[in-house]
CSV table of C-alpha atoms and ligand atoms in Angstrom, one decimal:
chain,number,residue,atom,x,y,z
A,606,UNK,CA,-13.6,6.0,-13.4
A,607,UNK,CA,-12.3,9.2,-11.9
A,608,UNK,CA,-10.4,11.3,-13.4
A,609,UNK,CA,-6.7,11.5,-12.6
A,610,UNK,CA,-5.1,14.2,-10.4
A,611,UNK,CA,-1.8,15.3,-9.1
A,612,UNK,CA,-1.9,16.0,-5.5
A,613,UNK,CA,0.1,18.0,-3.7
A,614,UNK,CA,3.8,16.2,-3.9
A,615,UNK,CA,4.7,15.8,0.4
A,616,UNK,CA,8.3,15.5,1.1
A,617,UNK,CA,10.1,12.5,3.3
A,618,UNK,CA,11.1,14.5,6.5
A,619,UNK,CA,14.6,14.3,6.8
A,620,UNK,CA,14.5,12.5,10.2
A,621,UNK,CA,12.7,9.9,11.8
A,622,UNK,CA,10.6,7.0,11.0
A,623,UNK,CA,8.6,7.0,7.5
A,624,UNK,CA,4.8,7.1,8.0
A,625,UNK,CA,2.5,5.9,5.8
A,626,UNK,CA,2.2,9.2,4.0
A,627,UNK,CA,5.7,9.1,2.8
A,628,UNK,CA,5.0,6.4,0.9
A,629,UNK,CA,1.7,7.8,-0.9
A,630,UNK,CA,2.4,8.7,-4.8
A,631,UNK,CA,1.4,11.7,-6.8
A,632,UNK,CA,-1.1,10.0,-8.6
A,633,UNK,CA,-4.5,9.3,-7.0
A,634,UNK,CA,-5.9,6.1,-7.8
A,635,UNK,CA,-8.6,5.8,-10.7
A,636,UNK,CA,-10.4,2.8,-9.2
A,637,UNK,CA,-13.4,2.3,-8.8
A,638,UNK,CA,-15.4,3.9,-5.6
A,639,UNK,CA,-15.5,0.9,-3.8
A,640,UNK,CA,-12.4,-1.1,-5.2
A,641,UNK,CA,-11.2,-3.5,-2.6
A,642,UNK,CA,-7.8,-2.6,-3.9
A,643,UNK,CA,-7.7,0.6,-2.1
A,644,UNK,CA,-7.8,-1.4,1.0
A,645,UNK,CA,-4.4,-3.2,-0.4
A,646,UNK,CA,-2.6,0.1,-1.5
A,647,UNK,CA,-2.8,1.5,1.9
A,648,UNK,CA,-1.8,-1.5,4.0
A,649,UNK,CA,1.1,-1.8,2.0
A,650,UNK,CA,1.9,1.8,2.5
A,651,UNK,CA,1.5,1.1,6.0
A,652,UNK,CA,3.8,-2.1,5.7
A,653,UNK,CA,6.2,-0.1,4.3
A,654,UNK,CA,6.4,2.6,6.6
A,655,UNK,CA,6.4,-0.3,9.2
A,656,UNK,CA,10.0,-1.7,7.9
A,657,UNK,CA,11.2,1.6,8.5
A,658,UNK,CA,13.5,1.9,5.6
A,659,UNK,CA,13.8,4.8,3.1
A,660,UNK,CA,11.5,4.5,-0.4
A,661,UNK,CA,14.3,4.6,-2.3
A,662,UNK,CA,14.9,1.2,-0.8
A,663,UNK,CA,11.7,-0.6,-1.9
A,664,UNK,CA,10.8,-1.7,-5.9
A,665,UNK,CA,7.3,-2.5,-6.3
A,666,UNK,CA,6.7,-3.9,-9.5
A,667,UNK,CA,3.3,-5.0,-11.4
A,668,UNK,CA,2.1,-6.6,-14.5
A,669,UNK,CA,-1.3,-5.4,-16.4
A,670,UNK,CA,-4.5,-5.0,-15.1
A,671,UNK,CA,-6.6,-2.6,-12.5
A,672,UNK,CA,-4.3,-4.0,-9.7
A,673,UNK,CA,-1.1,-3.6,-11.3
A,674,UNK,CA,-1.7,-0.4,-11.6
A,675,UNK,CA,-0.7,-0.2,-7.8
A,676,UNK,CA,3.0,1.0,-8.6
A,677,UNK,CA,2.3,4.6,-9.9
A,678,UNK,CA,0.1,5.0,-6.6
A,679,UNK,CA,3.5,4.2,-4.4
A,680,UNK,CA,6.2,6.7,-3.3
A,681,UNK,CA,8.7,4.0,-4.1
A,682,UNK,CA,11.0,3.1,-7.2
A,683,UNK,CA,8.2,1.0,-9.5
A,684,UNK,CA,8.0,-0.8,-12.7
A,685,UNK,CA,4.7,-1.4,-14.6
A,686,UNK,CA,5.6,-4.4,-16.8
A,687,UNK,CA,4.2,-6.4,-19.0
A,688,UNK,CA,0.9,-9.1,-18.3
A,689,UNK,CA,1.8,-12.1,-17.1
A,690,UNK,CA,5.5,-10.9,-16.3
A,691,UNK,CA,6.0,-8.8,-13.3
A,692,UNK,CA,7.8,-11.8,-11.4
A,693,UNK,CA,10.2,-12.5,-13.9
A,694,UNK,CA,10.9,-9.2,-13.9
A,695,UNK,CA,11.3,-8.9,-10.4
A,696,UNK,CA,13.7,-11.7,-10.4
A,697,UNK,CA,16.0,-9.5,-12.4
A,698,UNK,CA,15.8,-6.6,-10.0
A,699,UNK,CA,16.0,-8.6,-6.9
A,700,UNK,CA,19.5,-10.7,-8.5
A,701,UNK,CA,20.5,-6.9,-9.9
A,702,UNK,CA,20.2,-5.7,-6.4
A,703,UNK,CA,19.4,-8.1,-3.5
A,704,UNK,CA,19.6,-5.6,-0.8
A,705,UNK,CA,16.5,-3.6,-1.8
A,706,UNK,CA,12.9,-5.1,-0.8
A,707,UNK,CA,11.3,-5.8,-3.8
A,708,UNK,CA,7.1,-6.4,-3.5
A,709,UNK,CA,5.3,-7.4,-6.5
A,710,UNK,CA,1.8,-6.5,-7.0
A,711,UNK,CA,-1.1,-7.7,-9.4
A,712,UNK,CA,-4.3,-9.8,-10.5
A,713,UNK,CA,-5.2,-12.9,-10.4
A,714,UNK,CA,-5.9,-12.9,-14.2
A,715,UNK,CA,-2.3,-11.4,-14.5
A,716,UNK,CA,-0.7,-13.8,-12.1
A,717,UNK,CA,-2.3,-17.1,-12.1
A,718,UNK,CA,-3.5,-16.7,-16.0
A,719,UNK,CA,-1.4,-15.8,-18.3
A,720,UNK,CA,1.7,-15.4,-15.7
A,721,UNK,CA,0.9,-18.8,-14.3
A,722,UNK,CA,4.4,-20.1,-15.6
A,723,UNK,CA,6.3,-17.8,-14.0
A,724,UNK,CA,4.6,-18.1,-10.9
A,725,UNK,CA,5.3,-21.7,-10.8
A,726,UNK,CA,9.3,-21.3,-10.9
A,727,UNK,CA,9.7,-18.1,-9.0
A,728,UNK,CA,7.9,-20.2,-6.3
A,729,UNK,CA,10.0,-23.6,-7.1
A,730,UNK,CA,13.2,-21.4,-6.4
A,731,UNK,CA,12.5,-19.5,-3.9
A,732,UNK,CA,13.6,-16.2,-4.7
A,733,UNK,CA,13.4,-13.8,-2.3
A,734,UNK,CA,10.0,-11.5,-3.0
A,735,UNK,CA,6.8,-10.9,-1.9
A,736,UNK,CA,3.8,-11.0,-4.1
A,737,UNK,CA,0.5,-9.8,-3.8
A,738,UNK,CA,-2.1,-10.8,-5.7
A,739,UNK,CA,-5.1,-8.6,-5.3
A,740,UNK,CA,-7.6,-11.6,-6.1
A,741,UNK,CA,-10.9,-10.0,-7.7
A,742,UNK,CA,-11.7,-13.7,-9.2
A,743,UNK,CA,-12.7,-11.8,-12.7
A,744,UNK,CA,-10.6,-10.0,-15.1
A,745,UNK,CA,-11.1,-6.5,-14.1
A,746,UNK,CA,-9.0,-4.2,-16.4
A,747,UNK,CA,-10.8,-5.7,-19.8
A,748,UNK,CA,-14.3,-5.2,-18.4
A,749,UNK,CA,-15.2,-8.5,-16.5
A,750,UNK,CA,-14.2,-12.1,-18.3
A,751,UNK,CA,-14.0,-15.1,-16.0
A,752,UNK,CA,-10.2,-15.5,-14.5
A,753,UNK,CA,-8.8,-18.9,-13.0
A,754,UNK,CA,-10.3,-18.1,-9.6
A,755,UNK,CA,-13.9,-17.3,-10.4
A,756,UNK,CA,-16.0,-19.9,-9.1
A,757,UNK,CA,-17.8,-22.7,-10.9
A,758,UNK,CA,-21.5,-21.1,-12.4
A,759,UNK,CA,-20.5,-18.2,-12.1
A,760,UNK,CA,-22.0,-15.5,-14.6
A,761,UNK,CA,-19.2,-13.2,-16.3
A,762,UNK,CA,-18.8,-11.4,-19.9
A,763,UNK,CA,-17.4,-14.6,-21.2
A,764,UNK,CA,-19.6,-17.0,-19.4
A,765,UNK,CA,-23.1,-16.0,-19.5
A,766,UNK,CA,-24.6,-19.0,-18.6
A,767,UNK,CA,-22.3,-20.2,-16.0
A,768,UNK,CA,-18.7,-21.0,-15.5
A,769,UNK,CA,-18.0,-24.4,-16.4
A,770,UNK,CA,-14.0,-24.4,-15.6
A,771,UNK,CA,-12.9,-25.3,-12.3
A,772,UNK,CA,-10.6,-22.5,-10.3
A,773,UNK,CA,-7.8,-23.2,-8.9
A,774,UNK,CA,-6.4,-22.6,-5.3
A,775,UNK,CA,-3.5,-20.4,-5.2
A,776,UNK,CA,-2.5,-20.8,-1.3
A,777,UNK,CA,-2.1,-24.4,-2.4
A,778,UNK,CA,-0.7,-24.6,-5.4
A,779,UNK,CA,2.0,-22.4,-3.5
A,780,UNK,CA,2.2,-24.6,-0.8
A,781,UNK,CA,3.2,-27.6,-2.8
A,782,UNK,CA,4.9,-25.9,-5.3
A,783,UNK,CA,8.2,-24.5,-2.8
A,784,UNK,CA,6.8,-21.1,-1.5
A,785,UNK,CA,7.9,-20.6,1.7
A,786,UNK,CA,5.5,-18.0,2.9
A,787,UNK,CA,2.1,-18.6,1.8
A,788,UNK,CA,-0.5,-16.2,3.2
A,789,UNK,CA,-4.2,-15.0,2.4
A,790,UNK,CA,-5.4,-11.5,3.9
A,791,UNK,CA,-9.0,-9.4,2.9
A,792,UNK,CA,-9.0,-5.8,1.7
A,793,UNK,CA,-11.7,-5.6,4.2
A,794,UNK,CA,-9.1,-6.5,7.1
A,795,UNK,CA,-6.4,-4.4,7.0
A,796,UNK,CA,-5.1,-4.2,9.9
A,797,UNK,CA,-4.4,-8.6,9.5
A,798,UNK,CA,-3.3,-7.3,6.1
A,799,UNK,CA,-0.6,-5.2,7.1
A,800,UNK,CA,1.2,-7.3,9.7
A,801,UNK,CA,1.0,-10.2,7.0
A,802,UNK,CA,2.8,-8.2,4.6
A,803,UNK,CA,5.4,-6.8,7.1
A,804,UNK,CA,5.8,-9.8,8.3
A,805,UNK,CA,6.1,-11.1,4.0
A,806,UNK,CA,8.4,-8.6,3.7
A,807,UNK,CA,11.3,-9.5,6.3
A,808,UNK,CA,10.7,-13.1,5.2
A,809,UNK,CA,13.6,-14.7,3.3
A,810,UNK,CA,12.4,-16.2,0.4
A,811,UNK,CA,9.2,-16.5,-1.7
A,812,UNK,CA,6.3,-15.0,-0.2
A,813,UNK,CA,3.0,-14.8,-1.2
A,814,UNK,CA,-0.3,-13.0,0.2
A,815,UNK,CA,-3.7,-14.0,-1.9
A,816,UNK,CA,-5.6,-11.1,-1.2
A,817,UNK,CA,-9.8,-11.2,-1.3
A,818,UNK,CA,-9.5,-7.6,-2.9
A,819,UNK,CA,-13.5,-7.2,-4.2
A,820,UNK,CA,-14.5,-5.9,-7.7
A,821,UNK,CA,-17.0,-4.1,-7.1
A,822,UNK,CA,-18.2,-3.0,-11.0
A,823,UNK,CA,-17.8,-7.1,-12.5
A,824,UNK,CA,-17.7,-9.3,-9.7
A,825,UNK,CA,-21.5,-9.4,-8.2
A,826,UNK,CA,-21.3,-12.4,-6.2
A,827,UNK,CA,-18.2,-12.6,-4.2
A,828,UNK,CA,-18.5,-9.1,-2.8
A,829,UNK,CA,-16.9,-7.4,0.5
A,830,UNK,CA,-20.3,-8.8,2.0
A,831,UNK,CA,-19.8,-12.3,0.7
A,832,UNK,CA,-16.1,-12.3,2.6
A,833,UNK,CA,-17.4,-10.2,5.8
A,834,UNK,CA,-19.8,-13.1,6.3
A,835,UNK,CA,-17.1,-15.7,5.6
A,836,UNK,CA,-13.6,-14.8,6.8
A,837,UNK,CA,-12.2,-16.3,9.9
A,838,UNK,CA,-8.7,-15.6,10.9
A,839,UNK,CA,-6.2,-18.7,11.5
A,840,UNK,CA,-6.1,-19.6,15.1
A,841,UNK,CA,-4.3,-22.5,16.7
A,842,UNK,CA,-2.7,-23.4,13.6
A,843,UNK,CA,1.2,-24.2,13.4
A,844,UNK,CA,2.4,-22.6,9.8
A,845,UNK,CA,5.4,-25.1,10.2
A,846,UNK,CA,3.0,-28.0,9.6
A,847,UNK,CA,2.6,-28.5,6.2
A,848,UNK,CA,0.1,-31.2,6.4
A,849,UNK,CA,-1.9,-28.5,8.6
A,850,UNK,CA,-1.3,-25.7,5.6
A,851,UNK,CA,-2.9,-27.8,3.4
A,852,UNK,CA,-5.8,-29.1,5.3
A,853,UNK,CA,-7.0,-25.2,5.7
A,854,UNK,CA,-6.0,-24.3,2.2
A,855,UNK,CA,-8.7,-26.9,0.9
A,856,UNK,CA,-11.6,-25.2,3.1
A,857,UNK,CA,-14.2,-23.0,1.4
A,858,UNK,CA,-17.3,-22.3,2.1
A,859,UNK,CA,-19.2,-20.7,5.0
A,860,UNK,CA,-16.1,-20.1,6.5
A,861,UNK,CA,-12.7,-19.5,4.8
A,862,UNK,CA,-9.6,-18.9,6.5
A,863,UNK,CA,-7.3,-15.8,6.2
A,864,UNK,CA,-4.0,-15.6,7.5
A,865,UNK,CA,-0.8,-17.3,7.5
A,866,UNK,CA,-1.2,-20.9,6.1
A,867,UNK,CA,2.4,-21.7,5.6
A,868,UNK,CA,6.3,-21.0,7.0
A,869,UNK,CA,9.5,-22.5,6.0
A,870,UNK,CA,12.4,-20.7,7.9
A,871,UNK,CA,14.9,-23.8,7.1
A,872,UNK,CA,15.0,-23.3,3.3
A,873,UNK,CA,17.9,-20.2,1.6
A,874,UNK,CA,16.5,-18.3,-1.0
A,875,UNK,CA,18.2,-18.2,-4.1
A,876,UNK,CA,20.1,-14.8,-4.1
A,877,UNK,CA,22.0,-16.7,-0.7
A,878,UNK,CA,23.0,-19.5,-2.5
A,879,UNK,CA,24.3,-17.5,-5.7
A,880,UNK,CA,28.1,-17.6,-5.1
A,881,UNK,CA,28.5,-14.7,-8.0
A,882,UNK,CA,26.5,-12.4,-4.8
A,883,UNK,CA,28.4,-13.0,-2.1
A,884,UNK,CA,30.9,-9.7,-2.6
A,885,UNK,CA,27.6,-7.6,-2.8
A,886,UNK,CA,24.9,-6.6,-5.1
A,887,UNK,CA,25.8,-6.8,-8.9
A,888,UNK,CA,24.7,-3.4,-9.4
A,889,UNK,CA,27.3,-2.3,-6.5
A,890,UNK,CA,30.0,-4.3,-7.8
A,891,UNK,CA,32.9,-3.0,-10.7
A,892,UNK,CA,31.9,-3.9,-14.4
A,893,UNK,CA,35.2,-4.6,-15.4
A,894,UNK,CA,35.2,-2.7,-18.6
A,895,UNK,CA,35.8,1.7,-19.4
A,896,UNK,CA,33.2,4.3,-19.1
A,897,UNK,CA,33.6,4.9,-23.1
A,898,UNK,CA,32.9,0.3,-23.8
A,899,UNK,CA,30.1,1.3,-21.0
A,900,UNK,CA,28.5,4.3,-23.0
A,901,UNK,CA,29.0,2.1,-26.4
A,902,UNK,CA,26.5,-1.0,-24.8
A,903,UNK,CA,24.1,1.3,-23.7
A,904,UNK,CA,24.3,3.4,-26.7
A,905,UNK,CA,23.6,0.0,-29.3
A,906,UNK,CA,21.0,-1.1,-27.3
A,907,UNK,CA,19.1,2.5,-27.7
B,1311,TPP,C1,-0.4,-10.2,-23.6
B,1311,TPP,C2,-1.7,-9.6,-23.2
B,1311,TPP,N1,-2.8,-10.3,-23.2
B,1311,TPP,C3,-4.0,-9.7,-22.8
B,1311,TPP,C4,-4.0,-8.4,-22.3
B,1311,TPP,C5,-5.3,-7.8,-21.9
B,1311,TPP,N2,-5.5,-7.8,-20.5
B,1311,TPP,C6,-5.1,-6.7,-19.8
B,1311,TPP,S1,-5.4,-6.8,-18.1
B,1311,TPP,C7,-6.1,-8.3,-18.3
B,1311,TPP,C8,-6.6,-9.1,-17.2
B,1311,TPP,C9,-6.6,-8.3,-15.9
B,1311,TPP,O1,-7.2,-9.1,-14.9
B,1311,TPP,P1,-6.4,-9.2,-13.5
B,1311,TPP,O2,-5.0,-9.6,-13.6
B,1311,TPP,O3,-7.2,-10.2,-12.7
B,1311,TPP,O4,-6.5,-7.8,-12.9
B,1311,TPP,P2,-7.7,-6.8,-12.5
B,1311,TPP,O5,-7.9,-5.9,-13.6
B,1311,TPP,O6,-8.9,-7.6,-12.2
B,1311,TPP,O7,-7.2,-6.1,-11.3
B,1311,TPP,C10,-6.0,-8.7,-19.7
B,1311,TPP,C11,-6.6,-10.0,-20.2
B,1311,TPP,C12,-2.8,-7.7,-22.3
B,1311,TPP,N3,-2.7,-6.5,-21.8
B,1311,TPP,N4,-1.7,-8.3,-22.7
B,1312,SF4,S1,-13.2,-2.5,-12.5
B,1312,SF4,FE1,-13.2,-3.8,-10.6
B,1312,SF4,S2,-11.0,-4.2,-10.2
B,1312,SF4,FE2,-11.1,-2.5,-11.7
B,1312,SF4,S3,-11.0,-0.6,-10.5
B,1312,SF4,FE3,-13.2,-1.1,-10.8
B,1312,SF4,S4,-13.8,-2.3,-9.0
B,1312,SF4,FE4,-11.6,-2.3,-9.1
């Protein structure tokens, strides 16, 4: 891994639209040379610079793992939680303040593992995130154990002679399960990549982009080769069928879709259906107690 550097800090300009490079962090990245995730961190700082808000207007928020590492890379506010519970998290930020765009980031070890609960219920209420789950099918971070997505047979630190565990299918599981953007993009593709999370971004409700995001170090068989070969972008497809969705979400093999599987336009997200929000964000609204009572919380919780 390389070794971390501070580069040189570049300053929003004070007018005009962000670019991409207002939303690059001080830290460089200490992936891997070859890390499909640095195809991901740069299409969602394109994305970004696409929605043309401010950074202070974005959270991007992460659990454990090489992936969720993706929030000290960002020039916006960020949270590095804890594994397993970045959306929960998120949920908190999002019903804090449901005017800021919150995106959360991570693994599929991190998100579908131990996190699987959470992903389940943020998805059967719809709140109003998008969540990107750079999907490496192994456990990166901890140096290359099997992860719900690796394939049957497949030969990992924790299964050396063959997975024996089916994976499961995350585009849908979330179509069934009451997300209401359900997407799949390639770190290989990111140009399909970043109009999928623009477009994640400005939709209301619970969005999710699978992302084919290779490891290169642990992962030897489903490499950026394997999807090159593979990949074939949605066409003729109505993501207001459901019946559709699911039909492509079952396919795998010589050719797997990427794209946008799945829209539901009809359904509120929770924060619009939360009668204590509709005077504003919480964090916007009066607390109803003194500075001093204000100071004395804070203070016993320290
Ligand atoms: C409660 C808890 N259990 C286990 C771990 C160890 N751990 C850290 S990251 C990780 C898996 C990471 O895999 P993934 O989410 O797929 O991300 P990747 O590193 O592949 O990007 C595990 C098991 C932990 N940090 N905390
Ligand atoms: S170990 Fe794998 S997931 Fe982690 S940085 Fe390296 S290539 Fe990426």
């Amino acid at each position: 891994m390389a070794k971390r550097e501070r580069s040189t800090r570049r300053e929003r300009p004070v007018k005009g639209a962000p670019t991409a490079k207002d939303f690059q962090g001080d830290v460089r990245p200490d992936w891997c040379a070859g890390c499909g995730d640095y195809g991901v961190l740069s299409s969602l700082q394109n994305a970004y610079a696409k929605l043309g808000k401010g950074n202070h207007e974005h959270l991007t928020v992460s659990g454990i793992g090489c992936s969720s590492n993706l929030p000290g890379y960002i020039q916006t506010y960020g949270m590095h939680t804890l594994h397993g519970r970045s959306l929960a998290v998120a949920t908190g930020a999002k019903f804090a303040n449901h005017e800021m765009n919150v995106v959360v980031t991570g693994g599929d070890g991190d998100g579908y593992g131990i996190g699987g609960n959470h992903f389940i219920h943020t998805m059967r209420k719809n709140i109003d995130l998008l969540y990107i789950v750079m999907d490496n099918q192994i456990y990166g971070l901890t140096i290359g154990q099997a992860s719900p997505t690796s394939l049957m047979d497949m030969k990992t630190k924790s299964t050396p002679f063959g997975n024996i565990e089916a994976p499961l299918n995350p585009i849908a599981m979330a179509i069934v399960t009451g997300a209401t953007y359900v997407a799949r993009g390639f770190s290989g593709n990111p140009r399909q990549l970043t109009e999928l999370m623009y477009n994640g971004m400005q939709h209301k409700g619970f969005a999710l982009i699978d992302v084919f995001s290779p490891c290169i170090t642990f992962n030897r068989d489903n490499t950026t080769a394997f999807f090159k070969q593979r990949v074939n972008e949605l066409e003729d497809h109505d993501p207001s069928d459901k019946a559709a969705a699911l039909e492509q979400a079952v396919k795998w093999g010589d050719e797997i879709p990427i794209g946008l599987f799945y829209q539901d336009t009809s359904r509120p997200a929770l924060d619009e259906m939360e009668p204590v929000l509709e005077n504003g964000p919480m964090a916007h609204q009066p607390l109803g107690i003194t500075q001093e009572q204000g100071a004395a919380i804070v203070q016993r919780m320290m």
